PDB file of C-alpha atoms in Angstrom:
ATOM      1  CA  LEU A  26       0.046   0.001   0.001  1.00  0.00           C
ATOM      2  CA  GLY A  27       2.839   2.395   0.899  1.00  0.00           C
ATOM      3  CA  TYR A  28       4.691   1.618  -2.340  1.00  0.00           C
ATOM      4  CA  LEU A  29       1.490   2.273  -4.447  1.00  0.00           C
ATOM      5  CA  PHE A  30       0.895   5.603  -2.768  1.00  0.00           C
ATOM      6  CA  LEU A  31       4.538   6.638  -2.908  1.00  0.00           C
ATOM      7  CA  ASN A  32       4.534   5.915  -6.575  1.00  0.00           C
ATOM      8  CA  GLU A  33       1.449   7.959  -7.347  1.00  0.00           C
ATOM      9  CA  GLY A  34      -0.843   4.967  -7.973  1.00  0.00           C
ATOM     10  CA  TYR A  35       1.534   2.941 -10.084  1.00  0.00           C
ATOM     11  CA  TRP A  36       2.584  -0.623  -9.378  1.00  0.00           C
ATOM     12  CA  GLY A  37       5.458  -1.089 -11.768  1.00  0.00           C
ATOM     13  CA  GLU A  38       4.261   0.152 -15.153  1.00  0.00           C
ATOM     14  CA  GLU A  39       0.512  -0.320 -14.361  1.00  0.00           C
ATOM     15  CA  ARG A  40      -1.590   2.356 -12.830  1.00  0.00           C
ATOM     16  CA  LEU A  41      -3.950   0.969 -10.183  1.00  0.00           C
ATOM     17  CA  LEU A  42      -5.119   4.194  -8.557  1.00  0.00           C
ATOM     18  CA  SER A  43      -5.717   7.602 -10.113  1.00  0.00           C
ATOM     19  CA  LYS A  44      -3.320  10.346  -9.386  1.00  0.00           C
ATOM     20  CA  GLU A  45      -6.316  12.484  -8.276  1.00  0.00           C
ATOM     21  CA  TRP A  46      -7.283   9.904  -5.672  1.00  0.00           C
ATOM     22  CA  ILE A  47      -3.698   9.680  -4.375  1.00  0.00           C
ATOM     23  CA  ASP A  48      -3.416  13.466  -4.131  1.00  0.00           C
ATOM     24  CA  ARG A  49      -6.690  13.831  -2.231  1.00  0.00           C
ATOM     25  CA  SER A  50      -5.851  10.888   0.040  1.00  0.00           C
ATOM     26  CA  ILE A  51      -2.559  12.380   1.192  1.00  0.00           C
ATOM     27  CA  SER A  52      -3.802  15.976   1.286  1.00  0.00           C
ATOM     28  CA  PRO A  53      -4.895  17.392   4.727  1.00  0.00           C
ATOM     29  CA  GLN A  54      -8.570  16.984   5.113  1.00  0.00           C
ATOM     30  CA  ILE A  55      -8.991  17.294   8.903  1.00  0.00           C
ATOM     31  CA  LYS A  56      -6.880  19.109  11.495  1.00  0.00           C
ATOM     32  CA  THR A  57      -6.250  16.757  14.385  1.00  0.00           C
ATOM     33  CA  THR A  58      -5.843  17.660  18.008  1.00  0.00           C
ATOM     34  CA  GLN A  59      -2.014  17.097  17.692  1.00  0.00           C
ATOM     35  CA  LYS A  60       0.009  20.100  16.714  1.00  0.00           C
ATOM     36  CA  ASP A  61       0.718  20.239  12.943  1.00  0.00           C
ATOM     37  CA  VAL A  62      -0.819  16.774  12.250  1.00  0.00           C
ATOM     38  CA  TYR A  63      -3.550  16.338   9.677  1.00  0.00           C
ATOM     39  CA  TYR A  64      -5.626  13.494   8.480  1.00  0.00           C
ATOM     40  CA  GLY A  65      -6.349  12.689   4.838  1.00  0.00           C
ATOM     41  CA  TYR A  66      -8.257   9.647   3.503  1.00  0.00           C
ATOM     42  CA  GLY A  67      -6.652   6.921   5.667  1.00  0.00           C
ATOM     43  CA  TRP A  68      -3.285   8.723   5.980  1.00  0.00           C
ATOM     44  CA  TRP A  69      -1.865  10.971   8.670  1.00  0.00           C
ATOM     45  CA  ILE A  70       0.097  13.959   7.241  1.00  0.00           C
ATOM     46  CA  ARG A  71       2.776  16.033   8.936  1.00  0.00           C
ATOM     47  CA  GLU A  72       6.088  17.611   8.565  1.00  0.00           C
ATOM     48  CA  ILE A  73       9.320  16.077  10.041  1.00  0.00           C
ATOM     49  CA  ASN A  74      12.515  17.913   9.896  1.00  0.00           C
ATOM     50  CA  GLY A  75      11.244  20.071   7.110  1.00  0.00           C
ATOM     51  CA  LEU A  76       9.945  17.162   4.964  1.00  0.00           C
ATOM     52  CA  THR A  77       6.275  16.367   4.342  1.00  0.00           C
ATOM     53  CA  VAL A  78       5.502  12.739   5.300  1.00  0.00           C
ATOM     54  CA  PHE A  79       2.352  10.762   5.181  1.00  0.00           C
ATOM     55  CA  TYR A  80       1.711   7.553   7.132  1.00  0.00           C
ATOM     56  CA  ALA A  81      -0.808   4.951   8.056  1.00  0.00           C
ATOM     57  CA  LEU A  82      -0.686   3.386  11.526  1.00  0.00           C
ATOM     58  CA  GLY A  83      -2.031   0.210  13.023  1.00  0.00           C
ATOM     59  CA  SER A  84      -2.379  -1.277  16.388  1.00  0.00           C
ATOM     60  CA  GLY A  85       0.647  -1.162  18.744  1.00  0.00           C
ATOM     61  CA  GLY A  86       3.119   0.681  16.554  1.00  0.00           C
ATOM     62  CA  GLN A  87       2.647  -0.742  13.098  1.00  0.00           C
ATOM     63  CA  TYR A  88       3.440   1.934  10.506  1.00  0.00           C
ATOM     64  CA  ILE A  89       3.602   2.506   6.802  1.00  0.00           C
ATOM     65  CA  LEU A  90       5.602   5.746   6.483  1.00  0.00           C
ATOM     66  CA  CYS A  91       6.199   7.523   3.055  1.00  0.00           C
ATOM     67  CA  VAL A  92       8.578  10.377   2.500  1.00  0.00           C
ATOM     68  CA  PRO A  93       8.052  11.426  -1.173  1.00  0.00           C
ATOM     69  CA  SER A  94      10.894  13.965  -1.382  1.00  0.00           C
ATOM     70  CA  LEU A  95      13.372  11.168  -0.421  1.00  0.00           C
ATOM     71  CA  ASP A  96      11.544   8.319  -2.346  1.00  0.00           C
ATOM     72  CA  LEU A  97      11.543   6.569   1.025  1.00  0.00           C
ATOM     73  CA  LEU A  98       9.123   3.968   2.314  1.00  0.00           C
ATOM     74  CA  ILE A  99       9.541   2.576   5.811  1.00  0.00           C
ATOM     75  CA  VAL A 100       7.440  -0.142   7.367  1.00  0.00           C
ATOM     76  CA  PHE A 101       7.529  -1.054  11.112  1.00  0.00           C
ATOM     77  CA  LEU A 102       5.758  -4.121  12.478  1.00  0.00           C
ATOM     78  CA  CYS A 103       5.358  -4.604  16.216  1.00  0.00           C
ATOM     79  CA  ASN A 104       3.876  -7.389  18.314  1.00  0.00           C
ATOM     80  CA  LYS A 105       0.145  -7.432  18.651  1.00  0.00           C
ATOM     81  CA  ASN A 106      -0.952  -5.164  21.479  1.00  0.00           C
ATOM     82  CA  SER A 107       2.464  -3.679  21.851  1.00  0.00           C
ATOM     83  CA  MET A 108       2.693  -0.180  23.298  1.00  0.00           C
ATOM     84  CA  ALA A 109       5.821   0.590  21.250  1.00  0.00           C
ATOM     85  CA  PHE A 110       4.177   3.170  19.086  1.00  0.00           C
ATOM     86  CA  ARG A 111       5.948   6.099  20.920  1.00  0.00           C
ATOM     87  CA  GLU A 112       9.333   4.474  20.487  1.00  0.00           C
ATOM     88  CA  VAL A 113       8.708   3.649  16.889  1.00  0.00           C
ATOM     89  CA  GLU A 114       7.678   7.271  16.123  1.00  0.00           C
ATOM     90  CA  CYS A 115      10.846   8.530  17.771  1.00  0.00           C
ATOM     91  CA  LEU A 116      12.901   6.065  15.825  1.00  0.00           C
ATOM     92  CA  TRP A 117      11.492   7.074  12.391  1.00  0.00           C
ATOM     93  CA  GLU A 118      11.786  10.741  13.128  1.00  0.00           C
ATOM     94  CA  ASN A 119      15.453  10.247  13.870  1.00  0.00           C
ATOM     95  CA  LEU A 120      15.898   8.041  10.844  1.00  0.00           C
ATOM     96  CA  ILE A 121      14.441  10.690   8.522  1.00  0.00           C
ATOM     97  CA  LEU A 122      16.761  13.252  10.029  1.00  0.00           C
ATOM     98  CA  GLU A 123      19.793  11.007   9.394  1.00  0.00           C
ATOM     99  CA  ILE A 124      18.779  10.111   5.799  1.00  0.00           C
ATOM    100  CA  ARG A 125      18.095  13.739   5.088  1.00  0.00           C
ATOM    101  CA  GLY A 126      21.573  14.640   6.389  1.00  0.00           C
ATOM    102  CA  THR A 127      23.301  12.107   4.242  1.00  0.00           C
ATOM    103  CA  GLU A 128      21.360  13.233   1.190  1.00  0.00           C
ATOM    104  CA  GLY A 129      22.603  16.770   1.695  1.00  0.00           C
ATOM    105  CA  ILE A 130      18.966  18.098   1.584  1.00  0.00           C
TER     106      ILE A 130
END
């Protein structure tokens, strides 16, 4: 799912979702109670270290994280009912900062 959205609806050479749907899905639709975090159609949207990211999250710290400007897709899987979501979020925020630094962005 993350690969499909990161690649604007394409899976390889075949378009499976329209670009319009992708754009609407990862555009802020609702402002959340968290500072600078928005919700699209199934995706959370925010800025991390100056980069726009969108992500889906599941129970206990499972994430699909997409950073279009870095062409980066990160997936985290945690044990069922894990409370690791805070640690996972901290980890991917630091990972994006490190990758951004090595890219010279």
